[in-house]
Amino acid sequence: MAVSKVRKAATAVTQAVKPWKPESRTALVRRARKINRELAEVYPYAHPELDFQNPFQLLVATVLSAQTTDLRVNQTTPALFAKYPTPEDLAAANPEEVEEILRPCGFFRAKTRSVIGLSKALVEGFGGEVPGKLEDLVKLPGVGRKTAFVVLGNAFGRPGITVDTHFQRLVRRWRWTEESDPDKIEATVGALFPKSEWTDLSHHVIWHGRRICHARKPACGACPIAPLCPAYGEGETDPEKAQKLLKYEKGGFPGQRLNPPQAYLDAGGKPAPPLGAA
C-alpha cells in the first residue's frame, strides 16, 4: 500500500493543478485529517527515529538531537549509555569524559552540561526516574516543550505534538497555520485533530518532511498528498526526477536508527550503520 501510494502520486501530479482557493474552517479540518490519513498509509511503521530502551535514554537522546541528525545521535549514544546507563551514573560523570563521547554530536560542551545537569535534577528531584508530566519535564536542564512531548508521547503514551523544524515547515506549506512561534503552531494544529492522534500525527509529518517534502527541494512529483497540498510546485514536479530525491527507505537507503522496530524492517527499511562504519 505504501509504495503504491507514492507511485499513484506520479499520475495525480501530472494533471493540471488548480490555483489554491481560501477554505473554510470545516474544509481545513477535513483536508488536514485526510492528509494525516494518507500519510498513515504511506508510513504505517512511523516511529521515533532515536534509538532508546527506556524513558531516560529517550530523554537524553532527544536533548542531544538539537542541531544534529538523529542518525548521529544514534551512532553516539551506545557508548554513552554503555558507560553511564542510569541517571545516577551520568550525574556523577567526569564532564571531560562525557564531552569526548559526545564530540560527534556537535556543541558537545553545552550538551554535556545539559545531560549531566538533567541527570542530577532527576536524581535530586525525582528519585532517579524520568517524570511523566509536562510541567516537571520542562524544568529539567535542556528540556523544552518539544523534547518533553517526544518523551511523553513515546515513552509514556501521553499524546503530544512535536513541533520540530520539519513539522513547522510542512504545516505552513499545507496552510494548516500561518503561525511561526512553535507554541502557537502546537496549539493551532492541535485544534485540528483529536488529542489521541497527536503523537502519531507528529511522526507522520516529520517522516514526510525527512523523506519527501524536503526544505530546499521537495519531491512534489513523488508526493502522495500532492493533490491536497497548496504548495505543490515549489519542488520538482517531474515524477522520475522527483523519485530520485526520495530519502531513507523511500529511496532505498538506510534509515536513522541502528535498532529500528521490526515493523520498519518488515516494510523494507534498513538499519543505519554504527559510528565509524564504512
GROMACS .gro file of C-alpha atoms in nm:
model
  278
    1MET     CA    1   0.000   0.000   0.000
    2ALA     CA    2   0.274   0.248   0.096
    3VAL     CA    3   0.470   0.203  -0.229
    4SER     CA    4   0.159   0.223  -0.445
    5LYS     CA    5   0.060   0.547  -0.273
    6VAL     CA    6   0.385   0.709  -0.381
    7ARG     CA    7   0.358   0.572  -0.734
    8LYS     CA    8  -0.005   0.681  -0.775
    9ALA     CA    9   0.106   1.034  -0.690
   10ALA     CA   10   0.309   1.040  -1.010
   11THR     CA   11  -0.013   1.020  -1.211
   12ALA     CA   12  -0.205   1.265  -0.995
   13VAL     CA   13   0.052   1.540  -1.005
   14THR     CA   14   0.098   1.537  -1.379
   15GLN     CA   15  -0.254   1.673  -1.413
   16ALA     CA   16  -0.312   2.047  -1.412
   17VAL     CA   17  -0.312   2.186  -1.062
   18LYS     CA   18  -0.580   2.440  -0.997
   19PRO     CA   19  -0.495   2.764  -0.810
   20TRP     CA   20  -0.547   2.720  -0.437
   21LYS     CA   21  -0.854   2.894  -0.302
   22PRO     CA   22  -0.926   3.009   0.054
   23GLU     CA   23  -1.111   2.744   0.253
   24SER     CA   24  -1.348   2.741   0.543
   25ARG     CA   25  -1.254   2.611   0.887
   26THR     CA   26  -1.454   2.296   0.822
   27ALA     CA   27  -1.279   2.239   0.490
   28LEU     CA   28  -0.940   2.292   0.654
   29VAL     CA   29  -1.013   2.035   0.925
   30ARG     CA   30  -1.129   1.783   0.665
   31ARG     CA   31  -0.823   1.838   0.445
   32ALA     CA   32  -0.582   1.823   0.738
   33ARG     CA   33  -0.729   1.496   0.865
   34LYS     CA   34  -0.729   1.349   0.516
   35ILE     CA   35  -0.360   1.434   0.480
   36ASN     CA   36  -0.288   1.258   0.808
   37ARG     CA   37  -0.485   0.951   0.697
   38GLU     CA   38  -0.296   0.940   0.367
   39LEU     CA   39   0.040   0.971   0.544
   40ALA     CA   40  -0.059   0.694   0.786
   41GLU     CA   41  -0.093   0.463   0.485
   42VAL     CA   42   0.241   0.573   0.342
   43TYR     CA   43   0.424   0.544   0.676
   44PRO     CA   44   0.240   0.275   0.873
   45TYR     CA   45   0.566   0.198   1.054
   46ALA     CA   46   0.640   0.559   1.157
   47HIS     CA   47   0.817   0.576   1.492
   48PRO     CA   48   1.063   0.791   1.687
   49GLU     CA   49   1.390   0.789   1.494
   50LEU     CA   50   1.603   0.792   1.806
   51ASP     CA   51   1.722   0.462   1.950
   52PHE     CA   52   1.615   0.414   2.312
   53GLN     CA   53   1.526   0.141   2.558
   54ASN     CA   54   1.375   0.345   2.841
   55PRO     CA   55   1.249   0.699   2.918
   56PHE     CA   56   1.592   0.811   3.043
   57GLN     CA   57   1.763   0.712   2.718
   58LEU     CA   58   1.494   0.881   2.509
   59LEU     CA   59   1.518   1.200   2.716
   60VAL     CA   60   1.896   1.219   2.681
   61ALA     CA   61   1.892   1.129   2.312
   62THR     CA   62   1.630   1.395   2.237
   63VAL     CA   63   1.836   1.663   2.414
   64LEU     CA   64   2.141   1.554   2.214
   65SER     CA   65   1.947   1.571   1.884
   66ALA     CA   66   1.938   1.952   1.885
   67GLN     CA   67   2.117   2.089   1.578
   68THR     CA   68   2.229   1.748   1.455
   69THR     CA   69   2.073   1.442   1.296
   70ASP     CA   70   1.903   1.158   1.476
   71LEU     CA   71   2.146   0.929   1.295
   72ARG     CA   72   2.448   1.095   1.451
   73VAL     CA   73   2.285   1.076   1.794
   74ASN     CA   74   2.207   0.707   1.745
   75GLN     CA   75   2.567   0.643   1.646
   76THR     CA   76   2.689   0.824   1.958
   77THR     CA   77   2.460   0.713   2.239
   78PRO     CA   78   2.559   0.342   2.250
   79ALA     CA   79   2.897   0.437   2.400
   80LEU     CA   80   2.734   0.693   2.632
   81PHE     CA   81   2.472   0.455   2.773
   82ALA     CA   82   2.719   0.167   2.798
   83LYS     CA   83   2.934   0.378   3.032
   84TYR     CA   84   2.652   0.570   3.204
   85PRO     CA   85   2.336   0.354   3.197
   86THR     CA   86   2.144   0.540   3.472
   87PRO     CA   87   2.081   0.900   3.579
   88GLU     CA   88   2.292   0.832   3.888
   89ASP     CA   89   2.586   0.725   3.670
   90LEU     CA   90   2.563   1.023   3.437
   91ALA     CA   91   2.510   1.268   3.723
   92ALA     CA   92   2.842   1.159   3.874
   93ALA     CA   93   3.031   1.152   3.544
   94ASN     CA   94   3.353   1.337   3.466
   95PRO     CA   95   3.244   1.611   3.222
   96GLU     CA   96   3.560   1.578   3.014
   97GLU     CA   97   3.494   1.210   2.956
   98VAL     CA   98   3.135   1.277   2.855
   99GLU     CA   99   3.247   1.556   2.622
  100GLU     CA  100   3.479   1.316   2.442
  101ILE     CA  101   3.192   1.072   2.382
  102LEU     CA  102   2.954   1.345   2.267
  103ARG     CA  103   3.201   1.525   2.042
  104PRO     CA  104   3.049   1.379   1.720
  105CYS     CA  105   2.710   1.534   1.809
  106GLY     CA  106   2.836   1.892   1.788
  107PHE     CA  107   2.800   2.155   2.061
  108PHE     CA  108   2.934   1.879   2.283
  109ARG     CA  109   3.031   2.102   2.576
  110ALA     CA  110   2.685   2.256   2.607
  111LYS     CA  111   2.519   1.917   2.556
  112THR     CA  112   2.744   1.764   2.822
  113ARG     CA  113   2.632   2.029   3.068
  114SER     CA  114   2.268   1.962   2.978
  115VAL     CA  115   2.271   1.583   3.009
  116ILE     CA  116   2.474   1.586   3.331
  117GLY     CA  117   2.253   1.865   3.466
  118LEU     CA  118   1.929   1.690   3.383
  119SER     CA  119   2.065   1.367   3.533
  120LYS     CA  120   2.146   1.545   3.857
  121ALA     CA  121   1.798   1.700   3.856
  122LEU     CA  122   1.641   1.357   3.806
  123VAL     CA  123   1.840   1.213   4.095
  124GLU     CA  124   1.780   1.505   4.330
  125GLY     CA  125   1.419   1.583   4.244
  126PHE     CA  126   1.263   1.263   4.110
  127GLY     CA  127   1.445   0.973   4.270
  128GLY     CA  128   1.635   0.897   3.952
  129GLU     CA  129   1.317   0.847   3.749
  130VAL     CA  130   1.202   1.047   3.445
  131PRO     CA  131   0.877   1.226   3.538
  132GLY     CA  132   0.572   1.167   3.324
  133LYS     CA  133   0.431   1.519   3.347
  134LEU     CA  134   0.493   1.812   3.114
  135GLU     CA  135   0.534   2.064   3.396
  136ASP     CA  136   0.809   1.852   3.554
  137LEU     CA  137   0.995   1.771   3.236
  138VAL     CA  138   1.030   2.131   3.119
  139LYS     CA  139   1.204   2.220   3.446
  140LEU     CA  140   1.495   1.992   3.360
  141PRO     CA  141   1.811   2.149   3.207
  142GLY     CA  142   1.798   2.150   2.825
  143VAL     CA  143   1.437   2.029   2.811
  144GLY     CA  144   1.171   2.236   2.637
  145ARG     CA  145   0.818   2.156   2.526
  146LYS     CA  146   0.932   1.979   2.207
  147THR     CA  147   1.161   1.743   2.397
  148ALA     CA  148   0.901   1.691   2.668
  149PHE     CA  149   0.634   1.589   2.416
  150VAL     CA  150   0.871   1.345   2.246
  151VAL     CA  151   0.925   1.175   2.582
  152LEU     CA  152   0.561   1.190   2.692
  153GLY     CA  153   0.426   1.058   2.365
  154ASN     CA  154   0.679   0.782   2.303
  155ALA     CA  155   0.787   0.672   2.649
  156PHE     CA  156   0.464   0.726   2.844
  157GLY     CA  157   0.194   0.704   2.578
  158ARG     CA  158   0.064   1.053   2.657
  159PRO     CA  159  -0.039   1.247   2.343
  160GLY     CA  160   0.165   1.546   2.238
  161ILE     CA  161   0.266   1.739   1.926
  162THR     CA  162   0.636   1.758   1.846
  163VAL     CA  163   0.699   2.087   1.667
  164ASP     CA  164   1.044   2.040   1.516
  165THR     CA  165   1.178   2.213   1.203
  166HIS     CA  166   1.015   1.960   0.969
  167PHE     CA  167   0.679   1.990   1.139
  168GLN     CA  168   0.692   2.370   1.126
  169ARG     CA  169   0.783   2.372   0.758
  170LEU     CA  170   0.518   2.128   0.644
  171VAL     CA  171   0.218   2.259   0.837
  172ARG     CA  172   0.290   2.604   0.698
  173ARG     CA  173   0.326   2.469   0.345
  174TRP     CA  174  -0.004   2.292   0.388
  175ARG     CA  175  -0.161   2.612   0.526
  176TRP     CA  176  -0.275   2.448   0.844
  177THR     CA  177  -0.143   2.757   1.018
  178GLU     CA  178   0.034   3.084   0.946
  179GLU     CA  179   0.196   3.095   1.290
  180SER     CA  180   0.574   3.084   1.324
  181ASP     CA  181   0.604   3.050   1.701
  182PRO     CA  182   0.634   2.679   1.795
  183ASP     CA  183   0.394   2.707   2.089
  184LYS     CA  184   0.131   2.874   1.872
  185ILE     CA  185   0.182   2.615   1.597
  186GLU     CA  186   0.132   2.343   1.855
  187ALA     CA  187  -0.194   2.494   1.973
  188THR     CA  188  -0.329   2.577   1.626
  189VAL     CA  189  -0.251   2.242   1.469
  190GLY     CA  190  -0.358   2.051   1.779
  191ALA     CA  191  -0.704   2.206   1.749
  192LEU     CA  192  -0.748   2.041   1.406
  193PHE     CA  193  -0.716   1.687   1.540
  194PRO     CA  194  -0.839   1.470   1.824
  195LYS     CA  195  -0.585   1.466   2.106
  196SER     CA  196  -0.545   1.089   2.070
  197GLU     CA  197  -0.390   1.142   1.724
  198TRP     CA  198  -0.127   1.399   1.820
  199THR     CA  199   0.172   1.169   1.869
  200ASP     CA  200   0.118   0.968   1.551
  201LEU     CA  201   0.042   1.287   1.360
  202SER     CA  202   0.381   1.421   1.466
  203HIS     CA  203   0.553   1.108   1.338
  204HIS     CA  204   0.370   1.118   1.005
  205VAL     CA  205   0.450   1.483   0.939
  206ILE     CA  206   0.815   1.458   1.046
  207TRP     CA  207   0.870   1.143   0.844
  208HIS     CA  208   0.720   1.306   0.536
  209GLY     CA  209   0.943   1.610   0.584
  210ARG     CA  210   1.254   1.396   0.604
  211ARG     CA  211   1.172   1.164   0.314
  212ILE     CA  212   0.975   1.359   0.055
  213CYS     CA  213   0.884   1.718   0.145
  214HIS     CA  214   1.238   1.847   0.191
  215ALA     CA  215   1.326   2.202   0.285
  216ARG     CA  216   1.516   2.307  -0.026
  217LYS     CA  217   1.386   2.075  -0.294
  218PRO     CA  218   1.064   1.892  -0.210
  219ALA     CA  219   0.988   1.591  -0.429
  220CYS     CA  220   0.645   1.716  -0.538
  221GLY     CA  221   0.625   1.473  -0.829
  222ALA     CA  222   0.654   1.174  -0.594
  223CYS     CA  223   0.433   1.308  -0.317
  224PRO     CA  224   0.126   1.101  -0.225
  225ILE     CA  225  -0.061   1.403  -0.093
  226ALA     CA  226   0.020   1.641  -0.379
  227PRO     CA  227  -0.349   1.694  -0.470
  228LEU     CA  228  -0.410   1.816  -0.115
  229CYS     CA  229  -0.109   2.048  -0.097
  230PRO     CA  230  -0.136   2.425  -0.157
  231ALA     CA  231   0.243   2.440  -0.207
  232TYR     CA  232   0.256   2.186  -0.489
  233GLY     CA  233   0.510   2.305  -0.746
  234GLU     CA  234   0.762   2.452  -0.502
  235GLY     CA  235   0.979   2.149  -0.573
  236GLU     CA  236   1.049   1.904  -0.855
  237THR     CA  237   0.724   1.804  -1.027
  238ASP     CA  238   0.861   1.559  -1.282
  239PRO     CA  239   0.782   1.214  -1.138
  240GLU     CA  240   1.107   1.048  -1.247
  241LYS     CA  241   1.326   1.331  -1.126
  242ALA     CA  242   1.129   1.358  -0.803
  243GLN     CA  243   1.171   0.985  -0.736
  244LYS     CA  244   1.548   1.038  -0.727
  245LEU     CA  245   1.509   1.293  -0.445
  246LEU     CA  246   1.348   1.050  -0.201
  247LYS     CA  247   1.546   0.972   0.112
  248TYR     CA  248   1.580   0.683   0.354
  249GLU     CA  249   1.365   0.378   0.286
  250LYS     CA  250   1.165   0.561   0.016
  251GLY     CA  251   1.488   0.595  -0.180
  252GLY     CA  252   1.616   0.251  -0.083
  253PHE     CA  253   1.868   0.382   0.171
  254PRO     CA  254   1.920   0.307   0.542
  255GLY     CA  255   1.712   0.494   0.797
  256GLN     CA  256   1.840   0.677   1.102
  257ARG     CA  257   1.809   0.406   1.369
  258LEU     CA  258   2.070   0.141   1.434
  259ASN     CA  259   1.800  -0.067   1.603
  260PRO     CA  260   1.467   0.015   1.432
  261PRO     CA  261   1.137  -0.156   1.516
  262GLN     CA  262   1.061  -0.484   1.340
  263ALA     CA  263   0.769  -0.329   1.151
  264TYR     CA  264   1.011  -0.089   0.984
  265LEU     CA  265   1.242  -0.373   0.882
  266ASP     CA  266   0.947  -0.577   0.756
  267ALA     CA  267   0.848  -0.285   0.533
  268GLY     CA  268   1.190  -0.281   0.370
  269GLY     CA  269   1.365  -0.028   0.591
  270LYS     CA  270   1.733  -0.083   0.663
  271PRO     CA  271   1.919  -0.016   0.989
  272ALA     CA  272   2.171   0.266   0.993
  273PRO     CA  273   2.541   0.178   1.028
  274PRO     CA  274   2.724   0.230   1.360
  275LEU     CA  275   2.969   0.515   1.410
  276GLY     CA  276   3.284   0.463   1.210
  277ALA     CA  277   3.138   0.203   0.975
  278ALA     CA  278   3.237   0.229   0.613
   0.00000   0.00000   0.00000
